[in-house]
Tab-separated table of C-alpha atoms in Angstrom:
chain	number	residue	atom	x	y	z
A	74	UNK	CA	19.846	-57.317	-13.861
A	75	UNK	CA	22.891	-58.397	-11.289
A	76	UNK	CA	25.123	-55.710	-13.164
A	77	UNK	CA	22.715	-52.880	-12.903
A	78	UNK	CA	21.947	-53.587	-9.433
A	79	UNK	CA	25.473	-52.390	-7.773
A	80	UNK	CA	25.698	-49.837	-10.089
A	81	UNK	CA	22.463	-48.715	-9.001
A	82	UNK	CA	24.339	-48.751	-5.201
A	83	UNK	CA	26.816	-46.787	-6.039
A	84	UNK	CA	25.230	-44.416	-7.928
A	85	UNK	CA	23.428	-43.882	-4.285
A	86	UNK	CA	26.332	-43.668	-2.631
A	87	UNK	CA	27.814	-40.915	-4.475
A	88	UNK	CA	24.763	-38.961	-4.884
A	89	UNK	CA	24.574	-39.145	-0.479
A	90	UNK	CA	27.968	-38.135	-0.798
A	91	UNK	CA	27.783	-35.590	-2.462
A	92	UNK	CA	24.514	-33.944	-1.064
A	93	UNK	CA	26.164	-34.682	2.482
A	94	UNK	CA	29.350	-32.265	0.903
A	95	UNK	CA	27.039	-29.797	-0.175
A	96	UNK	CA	24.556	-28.918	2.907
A	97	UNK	CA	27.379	-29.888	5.273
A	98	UNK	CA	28.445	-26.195	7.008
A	99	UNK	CA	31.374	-27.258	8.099
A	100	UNK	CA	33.210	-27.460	5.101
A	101	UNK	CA	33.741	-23.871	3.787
A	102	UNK	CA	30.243	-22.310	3.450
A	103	UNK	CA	29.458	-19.370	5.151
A	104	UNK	CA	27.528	-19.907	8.968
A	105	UNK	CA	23.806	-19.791	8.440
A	106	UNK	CA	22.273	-16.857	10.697
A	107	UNK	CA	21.408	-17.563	13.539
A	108	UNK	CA	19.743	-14.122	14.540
A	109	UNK	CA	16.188	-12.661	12.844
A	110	UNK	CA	16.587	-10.615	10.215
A	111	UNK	CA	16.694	-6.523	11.492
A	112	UNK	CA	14.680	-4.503	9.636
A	113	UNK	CA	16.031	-0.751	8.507
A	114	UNK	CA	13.264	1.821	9.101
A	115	UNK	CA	11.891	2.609	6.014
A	116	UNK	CA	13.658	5.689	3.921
A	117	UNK	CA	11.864	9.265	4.314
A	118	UNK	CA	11.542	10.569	0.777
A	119	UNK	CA	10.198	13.599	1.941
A	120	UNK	CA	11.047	14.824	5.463
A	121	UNK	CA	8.438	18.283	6.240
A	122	UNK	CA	7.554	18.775	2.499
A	123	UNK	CA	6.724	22.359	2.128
A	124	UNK	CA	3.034	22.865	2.511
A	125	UNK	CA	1.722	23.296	-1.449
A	126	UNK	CA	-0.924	24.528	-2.952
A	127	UNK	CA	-2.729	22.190	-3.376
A	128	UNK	CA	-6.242	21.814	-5.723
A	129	UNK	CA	-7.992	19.327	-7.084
A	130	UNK	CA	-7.345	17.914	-10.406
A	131	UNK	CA	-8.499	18.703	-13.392
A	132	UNK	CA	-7.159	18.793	-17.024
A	133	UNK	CA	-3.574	17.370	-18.533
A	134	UNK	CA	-1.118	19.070	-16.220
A	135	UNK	CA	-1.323	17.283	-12.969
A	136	UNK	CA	1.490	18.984	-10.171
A	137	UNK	CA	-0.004	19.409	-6.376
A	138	UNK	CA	-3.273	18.095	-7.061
A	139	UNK	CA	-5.386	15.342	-5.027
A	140	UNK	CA	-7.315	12.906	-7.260
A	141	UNK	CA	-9.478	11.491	-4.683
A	142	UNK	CA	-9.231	10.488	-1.299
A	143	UNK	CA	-6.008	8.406	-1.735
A	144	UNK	CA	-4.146	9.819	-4.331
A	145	UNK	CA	-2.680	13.170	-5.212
A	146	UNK	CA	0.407	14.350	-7.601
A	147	UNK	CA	3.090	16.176	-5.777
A	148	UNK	CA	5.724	17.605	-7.830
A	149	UNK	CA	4.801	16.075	-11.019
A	150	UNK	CA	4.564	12.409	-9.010
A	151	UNK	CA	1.698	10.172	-8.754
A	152	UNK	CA	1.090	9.493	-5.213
A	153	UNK	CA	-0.822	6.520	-3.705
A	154	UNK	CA	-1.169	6.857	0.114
A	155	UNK	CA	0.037	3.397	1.106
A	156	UNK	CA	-2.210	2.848	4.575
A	157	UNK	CA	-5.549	3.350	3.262
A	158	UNK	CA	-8.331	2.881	0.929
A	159	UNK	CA	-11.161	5.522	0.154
A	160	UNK	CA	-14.235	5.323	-2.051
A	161	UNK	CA	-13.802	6.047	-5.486
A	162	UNK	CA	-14.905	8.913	-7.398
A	163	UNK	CA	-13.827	7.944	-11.278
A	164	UNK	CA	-15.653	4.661	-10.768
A	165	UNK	CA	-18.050	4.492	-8.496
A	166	UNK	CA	-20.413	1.246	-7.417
A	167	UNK	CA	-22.868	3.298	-6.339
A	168	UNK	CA	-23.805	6.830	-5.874
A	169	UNK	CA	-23.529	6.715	-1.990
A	170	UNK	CA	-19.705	5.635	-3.016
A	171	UNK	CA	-19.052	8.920	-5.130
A	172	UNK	CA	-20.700	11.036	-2.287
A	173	UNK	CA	-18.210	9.546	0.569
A	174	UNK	CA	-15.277	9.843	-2.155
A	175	UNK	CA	-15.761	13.062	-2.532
A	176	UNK	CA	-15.839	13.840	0.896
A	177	UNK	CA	-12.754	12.015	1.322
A	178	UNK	CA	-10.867	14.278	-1.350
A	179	UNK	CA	-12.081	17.263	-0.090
A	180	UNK	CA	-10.801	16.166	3.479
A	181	UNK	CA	-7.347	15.202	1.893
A	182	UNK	CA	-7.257	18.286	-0.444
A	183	UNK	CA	-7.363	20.253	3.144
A	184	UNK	CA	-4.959	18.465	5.317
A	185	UNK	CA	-2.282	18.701	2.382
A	186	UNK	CA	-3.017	22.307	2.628
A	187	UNK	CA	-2.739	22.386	6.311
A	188	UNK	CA	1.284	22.513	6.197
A	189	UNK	CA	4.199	20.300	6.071
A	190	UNK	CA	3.925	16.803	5.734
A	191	UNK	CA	6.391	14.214	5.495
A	192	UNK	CA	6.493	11.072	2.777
A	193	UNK	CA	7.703	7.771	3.757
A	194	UNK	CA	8.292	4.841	1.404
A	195	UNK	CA	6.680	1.221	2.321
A	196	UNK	CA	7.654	-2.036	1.670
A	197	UNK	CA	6.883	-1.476	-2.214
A	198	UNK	CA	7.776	1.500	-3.977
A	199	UNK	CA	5.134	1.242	-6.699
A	200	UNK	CA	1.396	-0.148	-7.145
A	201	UNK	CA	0.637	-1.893	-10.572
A	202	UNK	CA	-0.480	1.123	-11.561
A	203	UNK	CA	2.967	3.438	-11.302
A	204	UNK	CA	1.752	5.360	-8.514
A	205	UNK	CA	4.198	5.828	-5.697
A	206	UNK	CA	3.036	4.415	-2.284
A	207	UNK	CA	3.591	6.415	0.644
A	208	UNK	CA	2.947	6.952	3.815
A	209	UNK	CA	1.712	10.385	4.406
A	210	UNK	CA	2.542	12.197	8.081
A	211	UNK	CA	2.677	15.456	9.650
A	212	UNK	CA	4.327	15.709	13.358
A	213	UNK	CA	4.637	11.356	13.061
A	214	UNK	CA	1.330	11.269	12.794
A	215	UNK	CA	-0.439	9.831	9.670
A	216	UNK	CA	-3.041	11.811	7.420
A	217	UNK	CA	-4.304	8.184	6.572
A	218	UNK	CA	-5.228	7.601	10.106
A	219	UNK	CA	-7.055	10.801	10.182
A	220	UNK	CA	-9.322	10.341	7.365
A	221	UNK	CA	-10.138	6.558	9.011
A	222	UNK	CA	-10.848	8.098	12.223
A	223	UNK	CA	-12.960	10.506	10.502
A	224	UNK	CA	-14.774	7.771	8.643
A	225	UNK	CA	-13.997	9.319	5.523
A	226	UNK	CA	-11.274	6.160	4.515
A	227	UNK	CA	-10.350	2.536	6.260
A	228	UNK	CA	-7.105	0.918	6.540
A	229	UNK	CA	-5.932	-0.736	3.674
A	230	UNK	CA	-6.202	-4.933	3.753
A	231	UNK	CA	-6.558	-6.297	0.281
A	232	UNK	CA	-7.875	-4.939	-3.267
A	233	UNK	CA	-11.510	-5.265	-3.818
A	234	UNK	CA	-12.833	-3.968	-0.929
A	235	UNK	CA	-16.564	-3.049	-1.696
A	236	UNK	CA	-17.826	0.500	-0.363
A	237	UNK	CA	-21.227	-0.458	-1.019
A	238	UNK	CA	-23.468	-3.289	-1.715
A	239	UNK	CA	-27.198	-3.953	-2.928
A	240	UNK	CA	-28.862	-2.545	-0.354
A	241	UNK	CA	-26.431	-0.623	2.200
A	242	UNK	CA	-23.829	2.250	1.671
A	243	UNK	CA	-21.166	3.670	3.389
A	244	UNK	CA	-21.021	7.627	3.519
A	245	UNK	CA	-18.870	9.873	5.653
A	246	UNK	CA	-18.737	6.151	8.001
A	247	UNK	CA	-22.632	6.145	8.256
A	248	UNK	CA	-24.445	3.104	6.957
A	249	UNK	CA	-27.415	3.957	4.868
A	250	UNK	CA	-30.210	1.482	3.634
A	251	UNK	CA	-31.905	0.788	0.715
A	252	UNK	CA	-33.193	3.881	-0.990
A	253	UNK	CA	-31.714	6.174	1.131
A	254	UNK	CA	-28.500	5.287	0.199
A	255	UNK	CA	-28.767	7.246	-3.104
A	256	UNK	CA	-29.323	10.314	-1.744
């Protein structure tokens, strides 16, 4: 026991040595920054797309077509717009969700048509799913924000966001109760 306790010492020694040699800057690692990290504005993938024509999906070949009121293909890509979240049409929670969704394809359906628009990557390029997220704009403004104002989509915070519940829907931004929300 009074052998192994100065080894025991000096095996603490070194070791506080050592870790002092390692995290010390001063001797030969590079200066830690000191500023916040900048940055770079995200990369346009697009800049003023030609307007396409644009329809609405439907069968195996999928090239300028909107899915719903978040997604479209554009030439031969799957697009996720990366700002928002609209109801869903393929698998709705309630009929008052496929009315809205449908509303809110329709709506992006026409301001893809309207003309140029730009794509902008975010932060990720991809969702789980493969679909390319971008931000979709025309003159710097966003065509997400537009179907939000127009209560046709909301800003994207999280997965799992609920469009409708038991007994109240969400259509076109309108709350609807109970039976009424079916209609």
């Amino acid at each position: 026991m009074t052998v192994l306790r100065p080894a025991l010492l000096v095996i603490g020694i070194v070791a506080a040595g050592v870790g002092w040699v390692m995290l010390d800057d001063r001797l030969g690692r590079p200066e830690r920054p000191t500023h916040e990290i900048e940055y770079l504005p995200m990369p346009r993938i697009y800049d003023d797309a030609p307007a396409g024509s644009f329809t609405l999906c439907a069968g195996p070949i999928r090239a300028n077509c909107v899915v719903d009121g978040d997604t479209f293909w554009f030439r031969g890509e799957k697009v996720r717009i990366a700002d928002i979240d609209a109801p869903e049409i393929s698998q709705p929670r309630c009929p008052a969700e496929r009315q809205a969704g449908e509303m809110a394809r329709d709506r992006l359906l026409a301001l893809l048509n309207e003309g140029r628009f730009s794509l902008t990557a975010g932060w990720r390029d991809e969702d789980r799913y493969g679909r390319k997220l971008r931000m979709v704009s025309r003159s710097g403004k966003s065509l997400g924000d537009r179907l939000v104002e127009e209560g046709l989509a909301r800003h994207w915070d999280g997965p799992d966001l609920v469009w409708c519940d038991d007994t109240t829907s969400i259509v076109g931004g309108k709350r609807f109760h109970g039976q009424d929300a079916a209609r």
